[in-house]
Amino acid sequence: FESRLLDGLHLLITAGPTREAIDPVRYISNHSSGKMGFALAEAAAEAGARVTLVSGPVNLRTPDRVQRVDVVSALDMLTACEAALPADILIASAAVADYRPAHVSDSKLKKTDDNQQGMRLELVRNPDILATLAMHPNRRPGLCVGFAAETHDLLRYASDKLQRKNLDLIIANDVSQRDIGFNSDDNRVTLLSRQQAPQHLELASKASLARHIIRIIGEHIGRTA
Ligand code: C5P
């Protein structure tokens, strides 16, 4: 693997899920394992980049030569990413919770007579970390890469996100397919960019796909090893 491809560049990457507290013992989250993000962080470090990996709660070993910052909520993740700027490349692979509880209770919520039948939880929108950083007026990373995980109309939604979030590249992931995606060691993705036709990458291990994606990112910033 081209060990000098990203030499001298700072790559910022988000990975894993976020957890949004309801009370001291409960939270809202999702099934993201963080595997694709950690594989990309490892491949980028192997390619010579200085890597900052901002990770939600996951059960994974930190790759060698990667600076890992652990966070819990989407708001923490945004703060940690802003603190890590400037970056030459941003890859947003985290499955950030779109909403968080409007109020976090200081004490454990109890079942009471008033909520015998059920209860309502009020949610507010979380910031879009990727869009926020990709729109940053003076500190936008040189190349911004997002993920689109969809169950239908994959390429249409992905190309819409590419435009709307001001990205250079988007990695589209069909999460309706059972053999790939969440917690799997393999993945199959399509890369969309602003200039080129969609590039379909065959089913492969996340480690091997990550190297392939890092190579394509290298080409996008004019590097070839
Ligand atoms: O809009 P959607 O959640 O499908 O967009 C997915 C892309 O945006 C991923 O790259 C994800 O990491 C990023 N994202 C983010 N912050 C959010 C929501 C999504 O960085 N609040």
mmCIF file of C-alpha atoms and ligand atoms in Angstrom:
data_model
loop_
_atom_site.group_PDB
_atom_site.id
_atom_site.type_symbol
_atom_site.label_atom_id
_atom_site.label_comp_id
_atom_site.label_asym_id
_atom_site.label_seq_id
_atom_site.Cartn_x
_atom_site.Cartn_y
_atom_site.Cartn_z
ATOM 1 C CA PHE A 1 0.000 0.000 0.000
ATOM 2 C CA GLU A 2 1.303 3.460 -0.945
ATOM 3 C CA SER A 3 2.769 4.567 2.354
ATOM 4 C CA ARG A 4 3.530 8.143 1.272
ATOM 5 C CA LEU A 5 0.229 8.933 -0.444
ATOM 6 C CA LEU A 6 -1.117 11.258 2.268
ATOM 7 C CA ASP A 7 2.224 12.367 3.737
ATOM 8 C CA GLY A 8 2.075 15.668 5.584
ATOM 9 C CA LEU A 9 -1.728 15.877 5.501
ATOM 10 C CA HIS A 10 -4.092 16.061 8.475
ATOM 11 C CA LEU A 11 -7.144 13.826 8.103
ATOM 12 C CA LEU A 12 -10.079 14.239 10.482
ATOM 13 C CA ILE A 13 -12.557 11.386 10.659
ATOM 14 C CA THR A 14 -15.739 10.784 12.663
ATOM 15 C CA ALA A 15 -16.857 7.235 13.439
ATOM 16 C CA GLY A 16 -19.322 5.163 15.423
ATOM 17 C CA PRO A 17 -22.732 6.066 16.802
ATOM 18 C CA THR A 18 -23.590 8.921 19.155
ATOM 19 C CA ARG A 19 -25.561 8.487 22.369
ATOM 20 C CA GLU A 20 -28.153 11.040 23.363
ATOM 21 C CA ALA A 21 -28.998 10.980 27.058
ATOM 22 C CA ILE A 22 -32.595 10.782 28.274
ATOM 23 C CA ASP A 23 -31.695 10.511 31.968
ATOM 24 C CA PRO A 24 -28.630 9.215 33.872
ATOM 25 C CA VAL A 25 -29.317 5.599 32.869
ATOM 26 C CA ARG A 26 -30.979 5.801 29.427
ATOM 27 C CA TYR A 27 -30.100 7.028 25.966
ATOM 28 C CA ILE A 28 -31.071 7.008 22.283
ATOM 29 C CA SER A 29 -28.537 5.513 19.881
ATOM 30 C CA ASN A 30 -28.157 3.261 16.825
ATOM 31 C CA HIS A 31 -26.395 0.092 15.638
ATOM 32 C CA SER A 32 -23.280 1.674 14.120
ATOM 33 C CA SER A 33 -20.208 -0.430 14.973
ATOM 34 C CA GLY A 34 -17.606 2.124 13.843
ATOM 35 C CA LYS A 35 -15.779 -0.561 11.804
ATOM 36 C CA MET A 36 -15.746 1.285 8.462
ATOM 37 C CA GLY A 37 -14.505 4.520 10.086
ATOM 38 C CA PHE A 38 -11.776 2.758 12.055
ATOM 39 C CA ALA A 39 -10.658 0.899 8.902
ATOM 40 C CA LEU A 40 -10.435 4.228 7.049
ATOM 41 C CA ALA A 41 -8.474 5.806 9.921
ATOM 42 C CA GLU A 42 -6.032 2.878 9.829
ATOM 43 C CA ALA A 43 -5.625 3.032 6.040
ATOM 44 C CA ALA A 44 -5.086 6.822 6.162
ATOM 45 C CA ALA A 45 -2.405 6.462 8.856
ATOM 46 C CA GLU A 46 -0.705 3.732 6.775
ATOM 47 C CA ALA A 47 -0.775 6.184 3.857
ATOM 48 C CA GLY A 48 1.205 8.664 5.945
ATOM 49 C CA ALA A 49 -1.544 11.059 7.104
ATOM 50 C CA ARG A 50 -1.744 12.515 10.592
ATOM 51 C CA VAL A 51 -5.126 11.133 11.644
ATOM 52 C CA THR A 52 -7.549 12.471 14.251
ATOM 53 C CA LEU A 53 -10.347 9.948 14.859
ATOM 54 C CA VAL A 54 -13.328 11.377 16.739
ATOM 55 C CA SER A 55 -15.289 8.349 17.866
ATOM 56 C CA GLY A 56 -18.598 7.720 19.578
ATOM 57 C CA PRO A 57 -18.893 4.731 21.949
ATOM 58 C CA VAL A 58 -17.560 1.638 20.124
ATOM 59 C CA ASN A 59 -15.795 -1.560 21.018
ATOM 60 C CA LEU A 60 -12.738 -1.299 18.773
ATOM 61 C CA ARG A 61 -8.988 -1.082 19.160
ATOM 62 C CA THR A 62 -7.406 2.247 18.198
ATOM 63 C CA PRO A 63 -5.304 1.789 15.032
ATOM 64 C CA ASP A 64 -1.557 2.467 15.324
ATOM 65 C CA ARG A 65 -0.450 6.080 14.929
ATOM 66 C CA VAL A 66 -4.024 7.387 15.137
ATOM 67 C CA GLN A 67 -4.962 10.131 17.593
ATOM 68 C CA ARG A 68 -8.338 9.064 19.017
ATOM 69 C CA VAL A 69 -10.761 11.419 20.764
ATOM 70 C CA ASP A 70 -13.707 9.690 22.469
ATOM 71 C CA VAL A 71 -17.048 11.460 22.602
ATOM 72 C CA VAL A 72 -20.589 10.496 23.564
ATOM 73 C CA SER A 73 -23.179 12.881 22.101
ATOM 74 C CA ALA A 74 -23.516 14.670 18.763
ATOM 75 C CA LEU A 75 -22.867 18.030 20.454
ATOM 76 C CA ASP A 76 -19.628 16.637 21.972
ATOM 77 C CA MET A 77 -18.646 15.268 18.551
ATOM 78 C CA LEU A 78 -19.080 18.653 16.881
ATOM 79 C CA THR A 79 -17.028 20.391 19.604
ATOM 80 C CA ALA A 80 -14.226 17.811 19.312
ATOM 81 C CA CYS A 81 -14.153 18.130 15.505
ATOM 82 C CA GLU A 82 -14.022 21.927 15.611
ATOM 83 C CA ALA A 83 -11.150 21.709 18.109
ATOM 84 C CA ALA A 84 -9.270 19.405 15.691
ATOM 85 C CA LEU A 85 -9.459 21.832 12.727
ATOM 86 C CA PRO A 86 -7.766 22.777 10.465
ATOM 87 C CA ALA A 87 -7.797 19.578 8.428
ATOM 88 C CA ASP A 88 -6.852 18.821 4.833
ATOM 89 C CA ILE A 89 -9.413 16.014 4.583
ATOM 90 C CA LEU A 90 -12.615 15.319 6.507
ATOM 91 C CA ILE A 91 -14.333 11.927 6.367
ATOM 92 C CA ALA A 92 -17.661 11.762 8.217
ATOM 93 C CA SER A 93 -18.464 8.108 8.788
ATOM 94 C CA ALA A 94 -20.233 8.535 12.135
ATOM 95 C CA ALA A 95 -23.895 7.593 12.446
ATOM 96 C CA VAL A 96 -24.832 10.758 14.299
ATOM 97 C CA ALA A 97 -28.240 10.731 16.006
ATOM 98 C CA ASP A 98 -30.439 13.195 14.128
ATOM 99 C CA TYR A 99 -32.366 14.150 17.277
ATOM 100 C CA ARG A 100 -31.686 14.386 21.010
ATOM 101 C CA PRO A 101 -34.082 14.664 23.952
ATOM 102 C CA ALA A 102 -35.067 18.303 24.497
ATOM 103 C CA HIS A 103 -34.565 17.917 28.266
ATOM 104 C CA VAL A 104 -32.144 15.571 30.021
ATOM 105 C CA SER A 105 -33.525 14.540 33.404
ATOM 106 C CA ASP A 106 -31.018 14.824 36.309
ATOM 107 C CA SER A 107 -32.566 11.811 38.000
ATOM 108 C CA LYS A 108 -33.863 8.503 36.681
ATOM 109 C CA LEU A 109 -37.349 8.882 35.155
ATOM 110 C CA LYS A 110 -39.896 6.772 37.052
ATOM 111 C CA LYS A 111 -43.096 5.030 36.026
ATOM 112 C CA THR A 112 -45.855 7.079 37.640
ATOM 113 C CA ASP A 113 -49.651 7.099 37.782
ATOM 114 C CA ASP A 114 -49.747 9.955 35.202
ATOM 115 C CA ASN A 115 -47.900 7.923 32.592
ATOM 116 C CA GLN A 116 -49.635 4.554 32.995
ATOM 117 C CA GLN A 117 -50.542 4.370 29.307
ATOM 118 C CA GLY A 118 -47.348 5.744 27.818
ATOM 119 C CA MET A 119 -45.209 8.823 27.745
ATOM 120 C CA ARG A 120 -44.030 11.447 25.285
ATOM 121 C CA LEU A 121 -40.398 12.272 24.762
ATOM 122 C CA GLU A 122 -39.726 15.627 23.133
ATOM 123 C CA LEU A 123 -36.796 15.621 20.698
ATOM 124 C CA VAL A 124 -34.842 18.460 19.113
ATOM 125 C CA ARG A 125 -32.672 18.358 16.004
ATOM 126 C CA ASN A 126 -28.932 17.795 16.383
ATOM 127 C CA PRO A 127 -26.524 19.857 14.293
ATOM 128 C CA ASP A 128 -25.291 18.211 11.089
ATOM 129 C CA ILE A 129 -21.586 17.868 11.890
ATOM 130 C CA LEU A 130 -20.471 17.154 8.332
ATOM 131 C CA ALA A 131 -22.521 19.972 6.775
ATOM 132 C CA THR A 132 -21.400 22.399 9.504
ATOM 133 C CA LEU A 133 -17.704 21.670 8.884
ATOM 134 C CA ALA A 134 -18.075 21.523 5.071
ATOM 135 C CA MET A 135 -19.733 24.980 5.107
ATOM 136 C CA HIS A 136 -17.230 26.492 7.565
ATOM 137 C CA PRO A 137 -16.506 29.957 6.102
ATOM 138 C CA ASN A 138 -12.727 29.979 6.664
ATOM 139 C CA ARG A 139 -11.800 26.600 8.133
ATOM 140 C CA ARG A 140 -13.493 24.196 5.697
ATOM 141 C CA PRO A 141 -11.344 21.065 5.280
ATOM 142 C CA GLY A 142 -9.754 20.874 1.821
ATOM 143 C CA LEU A 143 -11.689 17.743 0.845
ATOM 144 C CA CYS A 144 -14.996 16.781 2.491
ATOM 145 C CA VAL A 145 -16.230 13.201 2.246
ATOM 146 C CA GLY A 146 -19.574 11.928 3.541
ATOM 147 C CA PHE A 147 -21.442 8.650 3.755
ATOM 148 C CA ALA A 148 -24.993 7.943 2.671
ATOM 149 C CA ALA A 149 -26.591 4.827 4.152
ATOM 150 C CA GLU A 150 -29.966 4.215 2.569
ATOM 151 C CA THR A 151 -32.468 1.404 2.139
ATOM 152 C CA HIS A 152 -33.919 2.705 -1.168
ATOM 153 C CA ASP A 153 -33.201 5.250 -3.938
ATOM 154 C CA LEU A 154 -29.551 5.104 -2.837
ATOM 155 C CA LEU A 155 -27.878 7.042 -5.640
ATOM 156 C CA ARG A 156 -30.549 9.722 -5.809
ATOM 157 C CA TYR A 157 -30.343 10.460 -2.050
ATOM 158 C CA ALA A 158 -26.543 10.257 -2.116
ATOM 159 C CA SER A 159 -26.170 12.737 -4.960
ATOM 160 C CA ASP A 160 -28.664 15.048 -3.250
ATOM 161 C CA LYS A 161 -26.501 14.932 -0.069
ATOM 162 C CA LEU A 162 -23.346 15.622 -2.070
ATOM 163 C CA GLN A 163 -24.865 18.913 -3.252
ATOM 164 C CA ARG A 164 -26.773 19.912 -0.127
ATOM 165 C CA LYS A 165 -23.904 19.313 2.319
ATOM 166 C CA ASN A 166 -21.276 20.913 0.043
ATOM 167 C CA LEU A 167 -19.193 17.718 -0.303
ATOM 168 C CA ASP A 168 -16.520 16.602 -2.761
ATOM 169 C CA LEU A 169 -17.190 12.876 -2.443
ATOM 170 C CA ILE A 170 -19.899 10.684 -1.002
ATOM 171 C CA ILE A 171 -19.727 6.981 -0.250
ATOM 172 C CA ALA A 172 -23.110 5.371 -0.812
ATOM 173 C CA ASN A 173 -23.995 2.287 1.171
ATOM 174 C CA ASP A 174 -27.106 0.142 0.622
ATOM 175 C CA VAL A 175 -28.082 -0.878 4.161
ATOM 176 C CA SER A 176 -31.031 -2.986 2.982
ATOM 177 C CA GLN A 177 -28.610 -5.716 1.830
ATOM 178 C CA ARG A 178 -28.194 -8.337 4.510
ATOM 179 C CA ASP A 179 -24.628 -9.422 3.801
ATOM 180 C CA ILE A 180 -23.124 -5.957 4.389
ATOM 181 C CA GLY A 181 -23.430 -2.836 6.493
ATOM 182 C CA PHE A 182 -23.915 -2.570 10.260
ATOM 183 C CA ASN A 183 -21.418 -4.583 12.271
ATOM 184 C CA SER A 184 -20.425 -6.585 9.199
ATOM 185 C CA ASP A 185 -16.733 -7.028 8.327
ATOM 186 C CA ASP A 186 -17.532 -6.586 4.636
ATOM 187 C CA ASN A 187 -19.079 -3.803 2.639
ATOM 188 C CA ARG A 188 -20.013 -2.860 -0.913
ATOM 189 C CA VAL A 189 -20.181 0.832 -1.785
ATOM 190 C CA THR A 190 -20.538 3.275 -4.655
ATOM 191 C CA LEU A 191 -18.523 6.499 -4.758
ATOM 192 C CA LEU A 192 -20.105 9.639 -6.138
ATOM 193 C CA SER A 193 -18.180 12.807 -6.857
ATOM 194 C CA ARG A 194 -19.090 16.082 -8.517
ATOM 195 C CA GLN A 195 -17.171 15.465 -11.745
ATOM 196 C CA GLN A 196 -16.980 11.750 -12.406
ATOM 197 C CA ALA A 197 -19.454 8.967 -13.108
ATOM 198 C CA PRO A 198 -20.415 6.799 -10.086
ATOM 199 C CA GLN A 199 -17.695 4.283 -9.203
ATOM 200 C CA HIS A 200 -18.947 0.899 -7.941
ATOM 201 C CA LEU A 201 -16.539 -0.947 -5.636
ATOM 202 C CA GLU A 202 -17.015 -4.712 -5.350
ATOM 203 C CA LEU A 203 -17.907 -6.507 -2.107
ATOM 204 C CA ALA A 204 -14.739 -6.638 -0.012
ATOM 205 C CA SER A 205 -13.513 -6.527 3.558
ATOM 206 C CA LYS A 206 -13.840 -3.096 5.178
ATOM 207 C CA ALA A 207 -10.015 -3.033 5.503
ATOM 208 C CA SER A 208 -9.499 -3.564 1.790
ATOM 209 C CA LEU A 209 -12.296 -1.157 0.817
ATOM 210 C CA ALA A 210 -10.790 1.449 3.145
ATOM 211 C CA ARG A 211 -7.439 1.247 1.300
ATOM 212 C CA HIS A 212 -9.239 1.581 -2.013
ATOM 213 C CA ILE A 213 -11.198 4.626 -0.802
ATOM 214 C CA ILE A 214 -8.020 6.256 0.598
ATOM 215 C CA ARG A 215 -6.361 5.754 -2.800
ATOM 216 C CA ILE A 216 -9.311 7.473 -4.523
ATOM 217 C CA ILE A 217 -9.177 10.311 -1.976
ATOM 218 C CA GLY A 218 -5.459 10.664 -2.787
ATOM 219 C CA GLU A 219 -6.323 11.036 -6.478
ATOM 220 C CA HIS A 220 -8.932 13.683 -5.662
ATOM 221 C CA ILE A 221 -6.366 15.852 -3.946
ATOM 222 C CA GLY A 222 -3.899 15.378 -6.766
ATOM 223 C CA ARG A 223 -1.681 12.807 -5.063
ATOM 224 C CA THR A 224 -0.538 9.614 -6.729
ATOM 225 C CA ALA A 225 2.034 7.360 -5.154
HETATM 226 O O1 C5P B 1 -28.241 13.134 6.239
HETATM 227 P P1 C5P B 1 -27.592 11.838 6.589
HETATM 228 O O2 C5P B 1 -27.594 11.547 8.075
HETATM 229 O O3 C5P B 1 -28.036 10.656 5.786
HETATM 230 O O4 C5P B 1 -26.073 12.092 6.154
HETATM 231 C C1 C5P B 1 -25.071 11.143 6.370
HETATM 232 C C2 C5P B 1 -23.736 11.823 6.379
HETATM 233 O O5 C5P B 1 -23.757 13.014 7.178
HETATM 234 C C3 C5P B 1 -22.684 10.945 7.016
HETATM 235 O O6 C5P B 1 -21.445 11.276 6.426
HETATM 236 C C4 C5P B 1 -22.752 11.365 8.489
HETATM 237 O O7 C5P B 1 -21.537 11.095 9.156
HETATM 238 C C5 C5P B 1 -23.008 12.844 8.378
HETATM 239 N N1 C5P B 1 -23.821 13.428 9.469
HETATM 240 C C6 C5P B 1 -23.233 14.269 10.412
HETATM 241 N N2 C5P B 1 -24.009 14.837 11.401
HETATM 242 C C7 C5P B 1 -25.323 14.582 11.473
HETATM 243 C C8 C5P B 1 -25.940 13.720 10.526
HETATM 244 C C9 C5P B 1 -25.156 13.156 9.544
HETATM 245 O O8 C5P B 1 -22.020 14.485 10.348
HETATM 246 N N3 C5P B 1 -26.051 15.143 12.443
#
